[in-house]
Amino acid sequence: MDEKRTIEALAALAQPTRLQTFRLLVSHEPDGVPAGELARLIGVPQNTMSAHLATLSQAGLVAGERQGRSILYRADLDRFRAVALYLLKDCCGGNASLCQPLIDDLTCCTPSLQSSRAN
């Protein structure tokens, strides 16, 4: 990941509807969500959602796959991971204990964190 592509991704997310859309797609991984359903869930017209999805797609954050008459969108978690790693590279200056709280917060799929979120 380079600076230009990171800026493109962050710029794409720097708008409320696109950020909500990306977060919604992340929460529906790996199944994805059809474009029309995204528009309904976010509460925007379908043509507006199409424009937002185009911006997210150009930034590499989402990918669409045609299924019959609709397009199923999924978050590109590999691209998002690359953006996050670019931002955090060398964050701790070699002191791993500084990074550990961040790593703990980002580890969303551990049993202890899932049970604490349920409470």
Short mmCIF file of N, CA, C and O in Angstrom, two decimals:
data_model
loop_
_atom_site.label_atom_id
_atom_site.label_comp_id
_atom_site.label_asym_id
_atom_site.label_seq_id
_atom_site.Cartn_x
_atom_site.Cartn_y
_atom_site.Cartn_z
N MET A 1 0.86 -1.17 0.00
CA MET A 1 0.00 0.00 0.00
C MET A 1 0.90 1.22 0.00
O MET A 1 1.88 1.27 0.72
N ASP A 2 0.53 2.21 -0.79
CA ASP A 2 1.30 3.44 -0.82
C ASP A 2 0.44 4.61 -0.36
O ASP A 2 -0.75 4.45 -0.09
N GLU A 3 1.06 5.75 -0.24
CA GLU A 3 0.37 6.94 0.29
C GLU A 3 -0.82 7.34 -0.58
O GLU A 3 -1.90 7.63 -0.06
N LYS A 4 -0.66 7.33 -1.90
CA LYS A 4 -1.73 7.75 -2.80
C LYS A 4 -2.97 6.87 -2.64
O LYS A 4 -4.08 7.37 -2.52
N ARG A 5 -2.77 5.56 -2.61
CA ARG A 5 -3.92 4.64 -2.49
C ARG A 5 -4.56 4.72 -1.11
O ARG A 5 -5.77 4.56 -0.97
N THR A 6 -3.76 4.98 -0.09
CA THR A 6 -4.30 5.15 1.26
C THR A 6 -5.17 6.40 1.31
O THR A 6 -6.27 6.38 1.87
N ILE A 7 -4.69 7.48 0.72
CA ILE A 7 -5.47 8.73 0.69
C ILE A 7 -6.77 8.52 -0.07
O ILE A 7 -7.84 9.00 0.36
N GLU A 8 -6.74 7.81 -1.18
CA GLU A 8 -7.97 7.53 -1.95
C GLU A 8 -8.98 6.76 -1.10
O GLU A 8 -10.17 7.08 -1.10
N ALA A 9 -8.50 5.77 -0.37
CA ALA A 9 -9.41 4.98 0.47
C ALA A 9 -9.99 5.83 1.60
O ALA A 9 -11.20 5.78 1.86
N LEU A 10 -9.15 6.60 2.25
CA LEU A 10 -9.64 7.44 3.35
C LEU A 10 -10.59 8.51 2.84
O LEU A 10 -11.61 8.81 3.50
N ALA A 11 -10.31 9.07 1.68
CA ALA A 11 -11.20 10.08 1.09
C ALA A 11 -12.57 9.46 0.78
O ALA A 11 -13.60 10.10 0.99
N ALA A 12 -12.56 8.23 0.29
CA ALA A 12 -13.83 7.57 -0.02
C ALA A 12 -14.65 7.35 1.24
O ALA A 12 -15.89 7.43 1.20
N LEU A 13 -14.00 7.10 2.35
CA LEU A 13 -14.72 6.87 3.61
C LEU A 13 -15.08 8.16 4.34
O LEU A 13 -15.82 8.12 5.32
N ALA A 14 -14.58 9.28 3.86
CA ALA A 14 -14.77 10.56 4.55
C ALA A 14 -16.09 11.22 4.17
O ALA A 14 -16.17 12.43 3.93
N GLN A 15 -17.14 10.44 4.11
CA GLN A 15 -18.48 10.92 3.80
C GLN A 15 -19.44 10.00 4.54
O GLN A 15 -19.28 8.77 4.49
N PRO A 16 -20.42 10.54 5.25
CA PRO A 16 -21.25 9.72 6.12
C PRO A 16 -21.93 8.52 5.46
O PRO A 16 -21.91 7.42 6.02
N THR A 17 -22.54 8.69 4.31
CA THR A 17 -23.24 7.58 3.67
C THR A 17 -22.27 6.49 3.25
O THR A 17 -22.54 5.30 3.42
N ARG A 18 -21.12 6.87 2.71
CA ARG A 18 -20.14 5.87 2.30
C ARG A 18 -19.56 5.14 3.50
O ARG A 18 -19.35 3.93 3.47
N LEU A 19 -19.30 5.86 4.57
CA LEU A 19 -18.78 5.22 5.78
C LEU A 19 -19.82 4.24 6.34
O LEU A 19 -19.49 3.10 6.69
N GLN A 20 -21.08 4.64 6.40
CA GLN A 20 -22.14 3.75 6.88
C GLN A 20 -22.26 2.53 5.98
O GLN A 20 -22.43 1.41 6.47
N THR A 21 -22.16 2.75 4.68
CA THR A 21 -22.26 1.65 3.72
C THR A 21 -21.13 0.66 3.91
O THR A 21 -21.35 -0.56 3.96
N PHE A 22 -19.90 1.16 4.05
CA PHE A 22 -18.76 0.29 4.23
C PHE A 22 -18.90 -0.51 5.53
O PHE A 22 -18.69 -1.72 5.55
N ARG A 23 -19.28 0.15 6.61
CA ARG A 23 -19.44 -0.54 7.89
C ARG A 23 -20.54 -1.60 7.81
O ARG A 23 -20.42 -2.68 8.37
N LEU A 24 -21.61 -1.29 7.10
CA LEU A 24 -22.69 -2.26 6.92
C LEU A 24 -22.20 -3.48 6.14
O LEU A 24 -22.48 -4.62 6.50
N LEU A 25 -21.43 -3.22 5.09
CA LEU A 25 -20.88 -4.34 4.31
C LEU A 25 -19.93 -5.18 5.15
O LEU A 25 -19.93 -6.41 5.04
N VAL A 26 -19.12 -4.54 5.97
CA VAL A 26 -18.21 -5.28 6.85
C VAL A 26 -19.02 -6.18 7.78
O VAL A 26 -18.66 -7.35 8.00
N SER A 27 -20.12 -5.68 8.30
CA SER A 27 -20.93 -6.47 9.23
C SER A 27 -21.65 -7.62 8.54
O SER A 27 -22.13 -8.54 9.21
N HIS A 28 -21.72 -7.59 7.21
CA HIS A 28 -22.39 -8.66 6.46
C HIS A 28 -21.40 -9.56 5.72
O HIS A 28 -21.78 -10.28 4.79
N GLU A 29 -20.14 -9.51 6.12
CA GLU A 29 -19.15 -10.40 5.51
C GLU A 29 -19.36 -11.81 6.02
O GLU A 29 -19.70 -11.98 7.19
N PRO A 30 -19.17 -12.81 5.21
CA PRO A 30 -18.71 -12.79 3.82
C PRO A 30 -19.85 -12.80 2.81
O PRO A 30 -19.62 -12.88 1.61
N ASP A 31 -21.10 -12.70 3.29
CA ASP A 31 -22.25 -12.87 2.39
C ASP A 31 -22.46 -11.72 1.41
O ASP A 31 -22.91 -11.94 0.30
N GLY A 32 -22.18 -10.49 1.84
CA GLY A 32 -22.43 -9.34 0.99
C GLY A 32 -23.89 -8.91 1.06
O GLY A 32 -24.73 -9.57 1.69
N VAL A 33 -24.17 -7.79 0.38
CA VAL A 33 -25.52 -7.22 0.38
C VAL A 33 -25.81 -6.69 -1.03
O VAL A 33 -24.97 -6.01 -1.61
N PRO A 34 -26.99 -6.99 -1.58
CA PRO A 34 -27.35 -6.43 -2.89
C PRO A 34 -27.46 -4.91 -2.82
O PRO A 34 -27.82 -4.33 -1.79
N ALA A 35 -27.14 -4.25 -3.93
CA ALA A 35 -27.13 -2.79 -3.98
C ALA A 35 -28.47 -2.19 -3.55
O ALA A 35 -28.51 -1.23 -2.78
N GLY A 36 -29.57 -2.73 -4.04
CA GLY A 36 -30.88 -2.21 -3.67
C GLY A 36 -31.16 -2.32 -2.18
O GLY A 36 -31.75 -1.43 -1.57
N GLU A 37 -30.73 -3.42 -1.59
CA GLU A 37 -30.91 -3.62 -0.15
C GLU A 37 -30.04 -2.64 0.64
O GLU A 37 -30.46 -2.12 1.67
N LEU A 38 -28.83 -2.38 0.14
CA LEU A 38 -27.97 -1.37 0.79
C LEU A 38 -28.67 -0.02 0.82
O LEU A 38 -28.69 0.65 1.85
N ALA A 39 -29.23 0.37 -0.32
CA ALA A 39 -29.93 1.66 -0.39
C ALA A 39 -31.08 1.70 0.62
O ALA A 39 -31.26 2.70 1.32
N ARG A 40 -31.83 0.62 0.70
CA ARG A 40 -32.96 0.58 1.63
C ARG A 40 -32.48 0.64 3.08
O ARG A 40 -33.02 1.40 3.89
N LEU A 41 -31.45 -0.13 3.41
CA LEU A 41 -30.95 -0.17 4.79
C LEU A 41 -30.34 1.16 5.22
O LEU A 41 -30.50 1.57 6.38
N ILE A 42 -29.67 1.85 4.31
CA ILE A 42 -29.04 3.13 4.64
C ILE A 42 -30.06 4.27 4.54
O ILE A 42 -29.92 5.29 5.19
N GLY A 43 -31.10 4.06 3.73
CA GLY A 43 -32.15 5.08 3.59
C GLY A 43 -31.83 6.15 2.57
O GLY A 43 -32.10 7.34 2.79
N VAL A 44 -31.25 5.73 1.44
CA VAL A 44 -30.97 6.67 0.35
C VAL A 44 -31.55 6.12 -0.94
O VAL A 44 -31.76 4.91 -1.07
N PRO A 45 -31.81 6.97 -1.93
CA PRO A 45 -32.30 6.49 -3.22
C PRO A 45 -31.26 5.58 -3.88
O PRO A 45 -30.05 5.72 -3.65
N GLN A 46 -31.74 4.65 -4.71
CA GLN A 46 -30.83 3.69 -5.34
C GLN A 46 -29.78 4.35 -6.22
O GLN A 46 -28.63 3.92 -6.25
N ASN A 47 -30.16 5.42 -6.93
CA ASN A 47 -29.16 6.08 -7.78
C ASN A 47 -28.08 6.76 -6.94
O ASN A 47 -26.91 6.80 -7.34
N THR A 48 -28.44 7.27 -5.79
CA THR A 48 -27.46 7.87 -4.88
C THR A 48 -26.53 6.79 -4.34
O THR A 48 -25.31 6.97 -4.30
N MET A 49 -27.10 5.65 -3.97
CA MET A 49 -26.27 4.54 -3.48
C MET A 49 -25.32 4.07 -4.57
O MET A 49 -24.15 3.76 -4.29
N SER A 50 -25.78 4.03 -5.80
CA SER A 50 -24.90 3.62 -6.91
C SER A 50 -23.69 4.52 -7.01
O SER A 50 -22.57 4.05 -7.23
N ALA A 51 -23.90 5.82 -6.86
CA ALA A 51 -22.78 6.76 -6.92
C ALA A 51 -21.80 6.54 -5.76
O ALA A 51 -20.58 6.56 -5.95
N HIS A 52 -22.34 6.30 -4.58
CA HIS A 52 -21.48 6.04 -3.42
C HIS A 52 -20.71 4.72 -3.58
O HIS A 52 -19.52 4.64 -3.27
N LEU A 53 -21.38 3.71 -4.09
CA LEU A 53 -20.71 2.42 -4.31
C LEU A 53 -19.62 2.54 -5.38
O LEU A 53 -18.58 1.91 -5.26
N ALA A 54 -19.86 3.37 -6.38
CA ALA A 54 -18.82 3.59 -7.40
C ALA A 54 -17.58 4.22 -6.78
O ALA A 54 -16.45 3.83 -7.09
N THR A 55 -17.78 5.18 -5.89
CA THR A 55 -16.64 5.83 -5.22
C THR A 55 -15.88 4.83 -4.35
O THR A 55 -14.65 4.76 -4.39
N LEU A 56 -16.61 4.03 -3.58
CA LEU A 56 -15.98 3.02 -2.73
C LEU A 56 -15.27 1.96 -3.58
O LEU A 56 -14.19 1.49 -3.22
N SER A 57 -15.86 1.61 -4.69
CA SER A 57 -15.26 0.62 -5.59
C SER A 57 -13.98 1.15 -6.23
O SER A 57 -12.97 0.44 -6.30
N GLN A 58 -14.00 2.41 -6.68
CA GLN A 58 -12.81 3.02 -7.27
C GLN A 58 -11.66 3.08 -6.26
O GLN A 58 -10.50 2.98 -6.63
N ALA A 59 -12.00 3.24 -5.00
CA ALA A 59 -10.98 3.27 -3.95
C ALA A 59 -10.54 1.86 -3.54
O ALA A 59 -9.63 1.71 -2.74
N GLY A 60 -11.19 0.85 -4.10
CA GLY A 60 -10.82 -0.53 -3.81
C GLY A 60 -11.36 -1.07 -2.51
O GLY A 60 -10.92 -2.12 -2.05
N LEU A 61 -12.32 -0.38 -1.91
CA LEU A 61 -12.85 -0.81 -0.62
C LEU A 61 -14.02 -1.77 -0.71
O LEU A 61 -14.32 -2.48 0.25
N VAL A 62 -14.70 -1.78 -1.85
CA VAL A 62 -15.81 -2.71 -2.07
C VAL A 62 -15.68 -3.30 -3.46
O VAL A 62 -15.04 -2.72 -4.34
N ALA A 63 -16.30 -4.45 -3.63
CA ALA A 63 -16.34 -5.09 -4.94
C ALA A 63 -17.76 -5.58 -5.18
O ALA A 63 -18.42 -6.06 -4.25
N GLY A 64 -18.22 -5.43 -6.41
CA GLY A 64 -19.55 -5.88 -6.78
C GLY A 64 -19.48 -7.10 -7.67
O GLY A 64 -18.56 -7.23 -8.49
N GLU A 65 -20.45 -7.99 -7.49
CA GLU A 65 -20.53 -9.20 -8.30
C GLU A 65 -21.96 -9.34 -8.80
O GLU A 65 -22.90 -9.37 -8.00
N ARG A 66 -22.13 -9.37 -10.11
CA ARG A 66 -23.46 -9.49 -10.67
C ARG A 66 -24.03 -10.87 -10.36
O ARG A 66 -23.38 -11.89 -10.55
N GLN A 67 -25.26 -10.85 -9.85
CA GLN A 67 -26.00 -12.08 -9.59
C GLN A 67 -27.39 -11.89 -10.16
O GLN A 67 -28.24 -11.26 -9.53
N GLY A 68 -27.58 -12.41 -11.35
CA GLY A 68 -28.86 -12.20 -12.03
C GLY A 68 -29.03 -10.74 -12.39
O GLY A 68 -28.17 -10.14 -13.03
N ARG A 69 -30.11 -10.15 -11.91
CA ARG A 69 -30.40 -8.75 -12.22
C ARG A 69 -29.83 -7.78 -11.21
O ARG A 69 -29.93 -6.57 -11.38
N SER A 70 -29.28 -8.28 -10.13
CA SER A 70 -28.76 -7.37 -9.10
C SER A 70 -27.24 -7.55 -8.96
O SER A 70 -26.65 -8.48 -9.49
N ILE A 71 -26.65 -6.62 -8.24
CA ILE A 71 -25.22 -6.67 -7.96
C ILE A 71 -25.04 -6.82 -6.46
O ILE A 71 -25.58 -6.03 -5.68
N LEU A 72 -24.30 -7.84 -6.08
CA LEU A 72 -24.02 -8.11 -4.67
C LEU A 72 -22.69 -7.46 -4.33
O LEU A 72 -21.69 -7.70 -5.00
N TYR A 73 -22.70 -6.62 -3.29
CA TYR A 73 -21.48 -5.92 -2.89
C TYR A 73 -20.91 -6.53 -1.63
O TYR A 73 -21.65 -6.94 -0.73
N ARG A 74 -19.58 -6.57 -1.58
CA ARG A 74 -18.85 -7.03 -0.40
C ARG A 74 -17.74 -6.04 -0.10
O ARG A 74 -17.17 -5.42 -1.00
N ALA A 75 -17.41 -5.93 1.17
CA ALA A 75 -16.26 -5.12 1.58
C ALA A 75 -14.99 -5.86 1.19
O ALA A 75 -14.92 -7.08 1.31
N ASP A 76 -14.00 -5.12 0.74
CA ASP A 76 -12.69 -5.71 0.45
C ASP A 76 -11.84 -5.56 1.70
O ASP A 76 -11.18 -4.54 1.91
N LEU A 77 -11.91 -6.58 2.56
CA LEU A 77 -11.23 -6.51 3.85
C LEU A 77 -9.71 -6.54 3.69
O LEU A 77 -8.98 -5.98 4.51
N ASP A 78 -9.21 -7.16 2.63
CA ASP A 78 -7.77 -7.15 2.39
C ASP A 78 -7.28 -5.73 2.11
O ASP A 78 -6.24 -5.32 2.62
N ARG A 79 -8.03 -4.98 1.31
CA ARG A 79 -7.64 -3.60 1.02
C ARG A 79 -7.72 -2.76 2.29
O ARG A 79 -6.84 -1.96 2.58
N PHE A 80 -8.79 -2.93 3.06
CA PHE A 80 -8.92 -2.16 4.29
C PHE A 80 -7.80 -2.50 5.27
O PHE A 80 -7.26 -1.62 5.93
N ARG A 81 -7.45 -3.76 5.35
CA ARG A 81 -6.34 -4.19 6.20
C ARG A 81 -5.04 -3.49 5.76
O ARG A 81 -4.28 -3.01 6.60
N ALA A 82 -4.83 -3.41 4.45
CA ALA A 82 -3.63 -2.75 3.94
C ALA A 82 -3.61 -1.26 4.31
O ALA A 82 -2.56 -0.71 4.66
N VAL A 83 -4.77 -0.61 4.26
CA VAL A 83 -4.86 0.80 4.66
C VAL A 83 -4.52 0.95 6.14
O VAL A 83 -3.71 1.80 6.53
N ALA A 84 -5.12 0.11 6.97
CA ALA A 84 -4.87 0.18 8.41
C ALA A 84 -3.40 -0.09 8.72
O ALA A 84 -2.79 0.61 9.54
N LEU A 85 -2.82 -1.07 8.06
CA LEU A 85 -1.41 -1.38 8.30
C LEU A 85 -0.51 -0.24 7.85
O LEU A 85 0.50 0.05 8.50
N TYR A 86 -0.86 0.40 6.74
CA TYR A 86 -0.08 1.55 6.29
C TYR A 86 -0.10 2.66 7.35
O TYR A 86 0.92 3.26 7.66
N LEU A 87 -1.28 2.90 7.92
CA LEU A 87 -1.41 3.95 8.93
C LEU A 87 -0.67 3.60 10.21
O LEU A 87 -0.14 4.49 10.89
N LEU A 88 -0.63 2.33 10.54
CA LEU A 88 -0.07 1.90 11.82
C LEU A 88 1.37 1.42 11.75
O LEU A 88 1.97 1.13 12.78
N LYS A 89 1.91 1.34 10.55
CA LYS A 89 3.28 0.84 10.40
C LYS A 89 4.23 1.67 11.26
O LYS A 89 4.20 2.89 11.25
N ASP A 90 5.03 0.98 12.02
CA ASP A 90 6.01 1.62 12.90
C ASP A 90 5.36 2.48 13.98
O ASP A 90 5.97 3.42 14.48
N CYS A 91 4.12 2.14 14.37
CA CYS A 91 3.39 2.96 15.34
C CYS A 91 4.03 2.94 16.72
O CYS A 91 3.91 3.90 17.47
N CYS A 92 4.70 1.86 17.05
CA CYS A 92 5.19 1.74 18.42
C CYS A 92 6.68 1.98 18.55
O CYS A 92 7.22 1.90 19.65
N GLY A 93 7.35 2.28 17.45
CA GLY A 93 8.78 2.55 17.52
C GLY A 93 9.58 1.42 18.14
O GLY A 93 10.58 1.66 18.80
N GLY A 94 9.13 0.18 17.94
CA GLY A 94 9.86 -0.95 18.48
C GLY A 94 9.43 -1.37 19.87
O GLY A 94 9.92 -2.36 20.40
N ASN A 95 8.52 -0.63 20.49
CA ASN A 95 8.04 -0.97 21.82
C ASN A 95 6.69 -1.66 21.69
O ASN A 95 5.64 -1.02 21.64
N ALA A 96 6.70 -2.99 21.63
CA ALA A 96 5.50 -3.77 21.37
C ALA A 96 4.40 -3.54 22.40
O ALA A 96 3.22 -3.65 22.09
N SER A 97 4.77 -3.19 23.63
CA SER A 97 3.74 -2.99 24.66
C SER A 97 2.85 -1.78 24.33
O SER A 97 1.70 -1.74 24.76
N LEU A 98 3.36 -0.83 23.57
CA LEU A 98 2.52 0.31 23.16
C LEU A 98 1.46 -0.11 22.15
O LEU A 98 0.38 0.47 22.12
N CYS A 99 1.76 -1.10 21.34
CA CYS A 99 0.83 -1.56 20.31
C CYS A 99 -0.20 -2.55 20.85
O CYS A 99 -1.26 -2.73 20.25
N GLN A 100 0.09 -3.21 21.95
CA GLN A 100 -0.77 -4.28 22.43
C GLN A 100 -2.22 -3.84 22.67
O GLN A 100 -3.14 -4.55 22.26
N PRO A 101 -2.50 -2.68 23.29
CA PRO A 101 -3.90 -2.29 23.46
C PRO A 101 -4.63 -2.12 22.12
O PRO A 101 -5.80 -2.50 21.99
N LEU A 102 -3.95 -1.60 21.13
CA LEU A 102 -4.55 -1.45 19.80
C LEU A 102 -4.83 -2.82 19.19
O LEU A 102 -5.90 -3.07 18.65
N ILE A 103 -3.88 -3.72 19.29
CA ILE A 103 -4.06 -5.07 18.76
C ILE A 103 -5.23 -5.75 19.47
O ILE A 103 -6.06 -6.39 18.83
N ASP A 104 -5.31 -5.58 20.77
CA ASP A 104 -6.42 -6.17 21.53
C ASP A 104 -7.76 -5.62 21.04
O ASP A 104 -8.72 -6.38 20.88
N ASP A 105 -7.84 -4.32 20.80
CA ASP A 105 -9.09 -3.72 20.32
C ASP A 105 -9.46 -4.18 18.93
O ASP A 105 -10.64 -4.29 18.59
N LEU A 106 -8.46 -4.44 18.10
CA LEU A 106 -8.71 -4.85 16.72
C LEU A 106 -9.02 -6.33 16.59
O LEU A 106 -9.48 -6.78 15.55
N THR A 107 -8.78 -7.09 17.61
CA THR A 107 -9.02 -8.53 17.57
C THR A 107 -10.47 -8.77 17.93
O THR A 107 -10.81 -9.06 19.08
N CYS A 108 -11.33 -8.68 16.92
CA CYS A 108 -12.77 -8.73 17.15
C CYS A 108 -13.33 -10.14 17.27
O CYS A 108 -14.46 -10.31 17.70
N CYS A 109 -12.57 -11.12 16.90
CA CYS A 109 -13.13 -12.46 16.82
C CYS A 109 -12.66 -13.40 17.92
O CYS A 109 -12.81 -14.61 17.80
N THR A 110 -12.08 -12.86 18.96
CA THR A 110 -11.66 -13.73 20.06
C THR A 110 -12.85 -14.00 20.96
O THR A 110 -13.68 -13.12 21.18
N PRO A 111 -12.96 -15.20 21.51
CA PRO A 111 -14.11 -15.54 22.37
C PRO A 111 -14.30 -14.58 23.54
O PRO A 111 -15.41 -14.21 23.85
N SER A 112 -13.21 -14.14 24.18
CA SER A 112 -13.37 -13.28 25.36
C SER A 112 -13.93 -11.92 24.97
O SER A 112 -14.74 -11.36 25.67
N LEU A 113 -13.53 -11.39 23.81
CA LEU A 113 -14.03 -10.09 23.38
C LEU A 113 -15.48 -10.21 22.93
O LEU A 113 -16.30 -9.34 23.23
N GLN A 114 -15.83 -11.29 22.23
CA GLN A 114 -17.21 -11.45 21.80
C GLN A 114 -18.15 -11.56 22.98
O GLN A 114 -19.21 -10.97 22.98
N SER A 115 -17.76 -12.28 24.03
CA SER A 115 -18.64 -12.42 25.17
C SER A 115 -18.75 -11.11 25.95
O SER A 115 -19.80 -10.78 26.47
N SER A 116 -17.68 -10.30 25.98
CA SER A 116 -17.76 -9.03 26.68
C SER A 116 -18.62 -8.04 25.92
O SER A 116 -19.27 -7.18 26.49
N ARG A 117 -18.67 -8.14 24.59
CA ARG A 117 -19.52 -7.26 23.80
C ARG A 117 -20.99 -7.63 23.94
O ARG A 117 -21.85 -6.80 23.81
N ALA A 118 -21.25 -8.89 24.21
CA ALA A 118 -22.64 -9.35 24.35
C ALA A 118 -23.26 -8.83 25.63
O ALA A 118 -24.48 -8.74 25.75
N ASN A 119 -22.44 -8.49 26.61
CA ASN A 119 -22.95 -8.02 27.92
C ASN A 119 -23.30 -6.58 27.90
O ASN A 119 -23.00 -5.75 27.28
#
